[in-house]
PDB file of C-alpha atoms in Angstrom:
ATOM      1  CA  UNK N  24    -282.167  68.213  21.309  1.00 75.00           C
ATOM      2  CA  UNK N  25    -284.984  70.300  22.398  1.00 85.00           C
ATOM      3  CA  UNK N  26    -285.132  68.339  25.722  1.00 88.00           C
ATOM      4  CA  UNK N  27    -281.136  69.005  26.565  1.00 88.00           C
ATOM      5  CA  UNK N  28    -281.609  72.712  25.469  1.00 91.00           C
ATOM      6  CA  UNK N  29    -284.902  72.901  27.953  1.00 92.00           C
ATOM      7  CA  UNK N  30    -282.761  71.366  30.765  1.00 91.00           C
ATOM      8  CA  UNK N  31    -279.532  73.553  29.950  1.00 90.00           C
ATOM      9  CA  UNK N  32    -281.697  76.729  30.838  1.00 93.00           C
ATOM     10  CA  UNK N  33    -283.242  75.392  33.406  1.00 93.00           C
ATOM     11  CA  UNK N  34    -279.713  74.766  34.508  1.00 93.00           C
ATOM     12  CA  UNK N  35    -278.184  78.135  33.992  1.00 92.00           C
ATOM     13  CA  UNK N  36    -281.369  79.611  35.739  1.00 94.00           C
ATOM     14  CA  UNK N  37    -280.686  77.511  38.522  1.00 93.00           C
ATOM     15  CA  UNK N  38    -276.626  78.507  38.416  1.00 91.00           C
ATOM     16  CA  UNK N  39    -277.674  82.377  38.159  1.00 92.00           C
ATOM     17  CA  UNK N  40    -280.097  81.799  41.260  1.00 93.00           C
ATOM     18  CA  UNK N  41    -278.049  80.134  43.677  1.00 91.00           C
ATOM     19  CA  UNK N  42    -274.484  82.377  42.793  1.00 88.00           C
ATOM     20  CA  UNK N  43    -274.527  83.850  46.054  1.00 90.00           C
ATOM     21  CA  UNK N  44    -275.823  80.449  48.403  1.00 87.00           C
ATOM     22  CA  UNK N  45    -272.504  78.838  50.427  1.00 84.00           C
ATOM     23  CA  UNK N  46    -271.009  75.544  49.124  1.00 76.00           C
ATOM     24  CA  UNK N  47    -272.962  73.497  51.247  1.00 83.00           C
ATOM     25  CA  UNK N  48    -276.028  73.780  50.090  1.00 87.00           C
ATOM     26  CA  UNK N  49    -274.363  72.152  46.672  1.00 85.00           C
ATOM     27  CA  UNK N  50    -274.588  68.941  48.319  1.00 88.00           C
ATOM     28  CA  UNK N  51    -277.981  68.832  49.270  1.00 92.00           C
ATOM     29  CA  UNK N  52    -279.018  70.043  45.510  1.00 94.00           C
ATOM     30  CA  UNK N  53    -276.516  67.421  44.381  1.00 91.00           C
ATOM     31  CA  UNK N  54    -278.588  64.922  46.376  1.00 93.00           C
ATOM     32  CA  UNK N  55    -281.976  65.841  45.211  1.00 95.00           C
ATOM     33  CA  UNK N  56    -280.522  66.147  41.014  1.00 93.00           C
ATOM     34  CA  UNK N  57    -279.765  62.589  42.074  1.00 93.00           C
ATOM     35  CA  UNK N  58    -282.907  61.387  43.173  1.00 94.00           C
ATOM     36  CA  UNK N  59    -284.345  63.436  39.974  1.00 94.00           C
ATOM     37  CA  UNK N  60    -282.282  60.753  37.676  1.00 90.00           C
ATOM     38  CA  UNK N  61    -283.460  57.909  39.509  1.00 92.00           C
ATOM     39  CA  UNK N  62    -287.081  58.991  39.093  1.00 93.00           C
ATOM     40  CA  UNK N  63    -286.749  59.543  35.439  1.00 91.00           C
ATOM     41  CA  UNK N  64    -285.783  55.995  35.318  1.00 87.00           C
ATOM     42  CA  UNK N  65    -288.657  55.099  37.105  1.00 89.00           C
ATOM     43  CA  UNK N  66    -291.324  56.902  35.648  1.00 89.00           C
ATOM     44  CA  UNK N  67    -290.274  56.737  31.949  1.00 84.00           C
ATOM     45  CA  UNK N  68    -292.872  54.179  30.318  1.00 82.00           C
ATOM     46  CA  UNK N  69    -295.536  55.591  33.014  1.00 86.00           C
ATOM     47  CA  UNK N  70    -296.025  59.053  32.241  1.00 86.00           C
ATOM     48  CA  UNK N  71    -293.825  61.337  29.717  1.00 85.00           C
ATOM     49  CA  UNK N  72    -295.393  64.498  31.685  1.00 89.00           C
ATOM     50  CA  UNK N  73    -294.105  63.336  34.721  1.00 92.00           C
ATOM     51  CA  UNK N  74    -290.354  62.079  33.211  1.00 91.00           C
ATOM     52  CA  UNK N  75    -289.930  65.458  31.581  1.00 92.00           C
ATOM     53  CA  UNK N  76    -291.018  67.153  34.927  1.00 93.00           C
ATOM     54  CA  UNK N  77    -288.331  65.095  36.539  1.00 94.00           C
ATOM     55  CA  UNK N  78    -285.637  66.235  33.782  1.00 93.00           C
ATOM     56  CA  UNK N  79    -286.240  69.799  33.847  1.00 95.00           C
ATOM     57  CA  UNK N  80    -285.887  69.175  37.712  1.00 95.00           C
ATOM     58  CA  UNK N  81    -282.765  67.329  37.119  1.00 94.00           C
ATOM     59  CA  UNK N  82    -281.127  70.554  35.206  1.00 94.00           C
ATOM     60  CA  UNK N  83    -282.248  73.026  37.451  1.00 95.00           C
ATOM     61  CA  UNK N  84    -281.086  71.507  40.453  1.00 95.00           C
ATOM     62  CA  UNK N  85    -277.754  70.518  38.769  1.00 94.00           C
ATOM     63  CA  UNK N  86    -277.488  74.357  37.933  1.00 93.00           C
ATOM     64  CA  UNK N  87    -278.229  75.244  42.039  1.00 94.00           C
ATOM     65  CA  UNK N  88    -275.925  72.247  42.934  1.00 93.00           C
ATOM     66  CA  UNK N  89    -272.928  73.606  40.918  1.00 91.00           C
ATOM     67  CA  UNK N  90    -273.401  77.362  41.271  1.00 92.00           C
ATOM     68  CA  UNK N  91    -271.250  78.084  44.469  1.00 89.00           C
ATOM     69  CA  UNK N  92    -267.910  76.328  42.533  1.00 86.00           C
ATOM     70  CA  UNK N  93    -269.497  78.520  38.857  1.00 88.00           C
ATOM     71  CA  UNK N  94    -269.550  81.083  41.001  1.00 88.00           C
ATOM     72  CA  UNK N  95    -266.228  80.658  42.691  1.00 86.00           C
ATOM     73  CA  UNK N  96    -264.127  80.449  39.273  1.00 84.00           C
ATOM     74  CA  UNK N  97    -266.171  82.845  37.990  1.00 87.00           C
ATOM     75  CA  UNK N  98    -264.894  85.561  40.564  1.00 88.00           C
ATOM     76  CA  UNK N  99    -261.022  84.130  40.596  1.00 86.00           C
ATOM     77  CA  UNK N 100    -260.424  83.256  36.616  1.00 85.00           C
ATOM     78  CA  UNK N 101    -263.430  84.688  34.636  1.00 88.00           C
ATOM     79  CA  UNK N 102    -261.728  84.177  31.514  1.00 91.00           C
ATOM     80  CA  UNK N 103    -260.874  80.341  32.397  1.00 89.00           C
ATOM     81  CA  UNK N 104    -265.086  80.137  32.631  1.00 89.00           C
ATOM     82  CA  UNK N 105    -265.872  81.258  29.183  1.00 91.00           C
ATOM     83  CA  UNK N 106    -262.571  79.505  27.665  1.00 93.00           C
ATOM     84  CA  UNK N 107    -264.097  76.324  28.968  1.00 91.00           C
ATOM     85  CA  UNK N 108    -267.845  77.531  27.787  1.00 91.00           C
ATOM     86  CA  UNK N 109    -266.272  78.068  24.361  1.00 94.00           C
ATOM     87  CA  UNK N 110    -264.668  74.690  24.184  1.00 94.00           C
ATOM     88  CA  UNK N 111    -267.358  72.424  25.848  1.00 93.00           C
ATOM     89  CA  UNK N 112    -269.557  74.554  22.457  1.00 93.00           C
ATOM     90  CA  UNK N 113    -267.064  73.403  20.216  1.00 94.00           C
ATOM     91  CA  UNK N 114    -266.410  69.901  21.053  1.00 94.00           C
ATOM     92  CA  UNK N 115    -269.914  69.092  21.428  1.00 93.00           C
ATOM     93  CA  UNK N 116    -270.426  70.341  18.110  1.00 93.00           C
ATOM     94  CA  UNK N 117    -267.636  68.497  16.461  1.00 93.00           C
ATOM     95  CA  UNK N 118    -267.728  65.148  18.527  1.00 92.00           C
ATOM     96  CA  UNK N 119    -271.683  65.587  18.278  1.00 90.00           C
ATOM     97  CA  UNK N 120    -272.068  65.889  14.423  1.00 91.00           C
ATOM     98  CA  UNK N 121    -268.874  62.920  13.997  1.00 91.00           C
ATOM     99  CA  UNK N 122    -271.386  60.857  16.326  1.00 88.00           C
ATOM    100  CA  UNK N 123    -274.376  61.885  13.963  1.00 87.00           C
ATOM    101  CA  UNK N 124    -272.217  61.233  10.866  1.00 89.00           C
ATOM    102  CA  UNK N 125    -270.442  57.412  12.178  1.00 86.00           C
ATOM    103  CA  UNK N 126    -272.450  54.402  10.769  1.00 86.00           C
ATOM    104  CA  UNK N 127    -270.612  52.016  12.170  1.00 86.00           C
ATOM    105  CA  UNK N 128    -271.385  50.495  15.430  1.00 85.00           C
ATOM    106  CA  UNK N 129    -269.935  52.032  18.447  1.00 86.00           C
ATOM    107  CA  UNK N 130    -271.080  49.383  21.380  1.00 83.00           C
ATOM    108  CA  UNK N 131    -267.793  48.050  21.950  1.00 87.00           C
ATOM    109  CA  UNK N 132    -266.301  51.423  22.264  1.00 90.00           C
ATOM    110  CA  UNK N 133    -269.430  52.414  24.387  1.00 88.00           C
ATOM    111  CA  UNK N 134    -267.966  49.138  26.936  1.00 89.00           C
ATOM    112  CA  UNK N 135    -264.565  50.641  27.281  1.00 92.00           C
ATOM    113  CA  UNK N 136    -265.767  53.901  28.268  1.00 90.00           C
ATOM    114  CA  UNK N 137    -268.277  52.845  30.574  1.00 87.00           C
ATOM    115  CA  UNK N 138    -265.447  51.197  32.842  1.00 90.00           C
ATOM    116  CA  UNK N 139    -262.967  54.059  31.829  1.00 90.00           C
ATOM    117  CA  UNK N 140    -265.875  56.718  33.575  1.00 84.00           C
ATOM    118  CA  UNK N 141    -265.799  53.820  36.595  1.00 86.00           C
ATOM    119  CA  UNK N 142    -261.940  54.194  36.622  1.00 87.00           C
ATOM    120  CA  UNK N 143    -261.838  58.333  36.269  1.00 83.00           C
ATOM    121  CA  UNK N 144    -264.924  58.656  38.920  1.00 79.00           C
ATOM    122  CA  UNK N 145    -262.981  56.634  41.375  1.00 81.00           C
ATOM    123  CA  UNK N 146    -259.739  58.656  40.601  1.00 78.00           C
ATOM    124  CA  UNK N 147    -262.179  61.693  41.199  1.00 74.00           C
ATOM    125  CA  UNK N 148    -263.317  61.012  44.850  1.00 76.00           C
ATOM    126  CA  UNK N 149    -259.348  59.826  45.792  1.00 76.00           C
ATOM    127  CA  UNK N 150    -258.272  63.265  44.310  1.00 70.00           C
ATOM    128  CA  UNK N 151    -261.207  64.822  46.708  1.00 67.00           C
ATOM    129  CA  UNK N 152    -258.186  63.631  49.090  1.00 73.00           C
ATOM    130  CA  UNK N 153    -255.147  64.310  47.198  1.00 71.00           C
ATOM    131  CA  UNK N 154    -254.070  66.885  44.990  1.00 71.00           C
ATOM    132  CA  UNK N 155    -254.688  65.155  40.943  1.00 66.00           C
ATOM    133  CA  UNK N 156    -252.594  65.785  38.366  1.00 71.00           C
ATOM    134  CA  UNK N 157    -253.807  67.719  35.056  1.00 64.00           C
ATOM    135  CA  UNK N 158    -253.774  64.366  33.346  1.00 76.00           C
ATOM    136  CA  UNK N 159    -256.864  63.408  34.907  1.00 79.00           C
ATOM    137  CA  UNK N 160    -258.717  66.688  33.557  1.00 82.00           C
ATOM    138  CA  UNK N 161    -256.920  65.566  29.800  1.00 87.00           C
ATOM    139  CA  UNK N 162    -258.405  61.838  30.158  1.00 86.00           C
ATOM    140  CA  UNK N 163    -261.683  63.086  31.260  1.00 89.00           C
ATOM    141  CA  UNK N 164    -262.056  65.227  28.359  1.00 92.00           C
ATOM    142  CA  UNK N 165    -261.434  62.556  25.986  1.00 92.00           C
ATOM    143  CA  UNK N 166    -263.706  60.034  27.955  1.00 93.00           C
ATOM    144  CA  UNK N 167    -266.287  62.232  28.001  1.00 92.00           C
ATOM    145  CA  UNK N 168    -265.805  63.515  24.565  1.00 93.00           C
ATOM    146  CA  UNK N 169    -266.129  59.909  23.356  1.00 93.00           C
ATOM    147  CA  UNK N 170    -269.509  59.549  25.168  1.00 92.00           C
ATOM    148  CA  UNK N 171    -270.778  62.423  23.102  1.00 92.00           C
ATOM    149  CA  UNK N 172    -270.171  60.692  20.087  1.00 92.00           C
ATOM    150  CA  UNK N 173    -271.805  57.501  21.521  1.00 92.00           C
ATOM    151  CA  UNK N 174    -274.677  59.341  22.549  1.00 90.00           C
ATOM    152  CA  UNK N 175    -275.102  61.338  19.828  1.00 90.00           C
ATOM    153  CA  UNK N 176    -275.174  58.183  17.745  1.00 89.00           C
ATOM    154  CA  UNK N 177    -277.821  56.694  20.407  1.00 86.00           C
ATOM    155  CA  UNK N 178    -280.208  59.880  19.635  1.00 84.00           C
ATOM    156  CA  UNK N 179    -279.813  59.258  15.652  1.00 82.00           C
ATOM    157  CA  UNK N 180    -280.393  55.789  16.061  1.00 77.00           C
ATOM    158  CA  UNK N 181    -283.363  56.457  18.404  1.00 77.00           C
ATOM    159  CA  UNK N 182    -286.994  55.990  17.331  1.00 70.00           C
ATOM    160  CA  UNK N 183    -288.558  55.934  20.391  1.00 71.00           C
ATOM    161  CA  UNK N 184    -290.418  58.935  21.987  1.00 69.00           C
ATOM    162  CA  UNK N 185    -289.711  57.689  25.500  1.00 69.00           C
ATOM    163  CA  UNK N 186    -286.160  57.209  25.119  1.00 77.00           C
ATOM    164  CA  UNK N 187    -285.616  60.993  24.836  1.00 83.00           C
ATOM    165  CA  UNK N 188    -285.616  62.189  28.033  1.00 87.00           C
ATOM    166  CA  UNK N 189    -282.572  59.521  29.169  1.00 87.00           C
ATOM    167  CA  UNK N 190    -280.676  60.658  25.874  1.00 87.00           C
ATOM    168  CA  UNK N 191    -281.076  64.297  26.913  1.00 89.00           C
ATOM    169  CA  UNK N 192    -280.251  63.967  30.458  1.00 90.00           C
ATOM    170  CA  UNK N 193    -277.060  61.841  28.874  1.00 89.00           C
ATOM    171  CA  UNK N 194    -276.250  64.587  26.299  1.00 90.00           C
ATOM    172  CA  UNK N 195    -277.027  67.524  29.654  1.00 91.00           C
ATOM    173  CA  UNK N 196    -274.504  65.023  31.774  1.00 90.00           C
ATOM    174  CA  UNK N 197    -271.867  64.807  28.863  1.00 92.00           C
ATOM    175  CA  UNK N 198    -272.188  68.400  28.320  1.00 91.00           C
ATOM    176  CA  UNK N 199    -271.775  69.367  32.278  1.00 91.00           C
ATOM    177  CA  UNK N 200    -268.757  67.237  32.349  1.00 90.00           C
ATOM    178  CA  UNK N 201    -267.204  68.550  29.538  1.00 92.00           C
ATOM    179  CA  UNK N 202    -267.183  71.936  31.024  1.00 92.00           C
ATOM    180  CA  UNK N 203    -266.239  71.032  34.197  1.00 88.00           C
ATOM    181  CA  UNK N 204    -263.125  68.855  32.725  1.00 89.00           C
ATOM    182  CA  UNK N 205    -262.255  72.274  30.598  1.00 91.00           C
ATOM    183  CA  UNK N 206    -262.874  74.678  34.056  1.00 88.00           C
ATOM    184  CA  UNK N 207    -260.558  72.260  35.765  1.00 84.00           C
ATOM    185  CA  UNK N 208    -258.070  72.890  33.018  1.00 86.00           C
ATOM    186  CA  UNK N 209    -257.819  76.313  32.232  1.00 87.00           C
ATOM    187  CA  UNK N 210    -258.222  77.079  35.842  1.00 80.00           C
ATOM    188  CA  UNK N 211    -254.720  75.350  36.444  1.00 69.00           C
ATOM    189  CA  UNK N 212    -253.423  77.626  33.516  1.00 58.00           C
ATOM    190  CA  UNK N 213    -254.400  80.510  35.348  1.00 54.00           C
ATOM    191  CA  UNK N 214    -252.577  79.753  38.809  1.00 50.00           C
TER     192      UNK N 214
END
């Protein structure tokens, strides 16, 4: 949990420096986060140094990548930002300690979700197109509110060193989505 609280200042750092950078640069940070995640899988029974260098990375570029649309909500519905801040805390907490807490074997319910984020990610570039209803923000938050308590269950069952940074840029990922799903959300209460 130290490793996802490392990479979710790194992140805000990131979101507080590029506030003020247009949109477009999001892409190209998006881009480079990317490459980030596919180096951590790379380099992650070579060299833990090098894996947690590529996580921080990861979460500070994530925070640059996502700061114009932070920024954006921030200045239209400020209050949507920290209701979504407050609830991303709260069901990480809850789904989190549930995950922690659940014995049984979640594998088959990890399967479902898997294709279910397949399903709501293609749903997510055709609403780039269209306009999406609210539903989708709803069924992301309880995909990605199961995935914490899969994950969460992955990092209790975990007892090996070099499987941490994956598990925290999972947790950092599920975390990031969360919010988003809960911007998207409150942000449509607002208008």
């Amino acid at each position: 949990m130290g490793l996802v609280a490392v990479t979710a200042a790194l992140f805000t750092l990131g979101a507080y420096l590029a506030r003020t950078l247009p949109g477009g640069w999001g892409v190209v940070f998006w881009i480079a986060s990317l490459g980030c995640l596919l180096a951590i899988n790379r380099t992650l029974r070579q060299s833990t140094q090098l894996t947690l260098g590529w996580l921080f990375g990861f979460g500070l570029l994530v925070g640059l990548a996502t700061a114009p649309t932070i920024a954006s909500y921030a200045n239209a519905a400020p209050q949507a930002v920290w209701e979504a801040g407050g609830a991303t805390a709260l069901v990480v907490a809850g789904f989190g300690a549930a995950g922690d807490a659940t014995r049984g074997d979640l594998s088959a319910l990890a399967r479902v979700l898997w294709w279910a984020l397949i399903a709501l990610l293609g749903f997510g570039v055709l609403g780039s197109f269209v306009s999406v209803p609210a539903g989708y923000a709803l069924g992301g938050l309880v995909l990605v509110a199961g995935l914490v308590l899969i994950d969460f269950q992955r990092l209790r069952g975990s007892s090996q060193l070099d499987s941490a940074p994956l598990l925290a840029a999972s947790i950092f990922l599920d975390i990031l989505n969360l919010f988003q799903f809960f911007r998207t959300l409150f942000g449509r209460t607002r208008r």
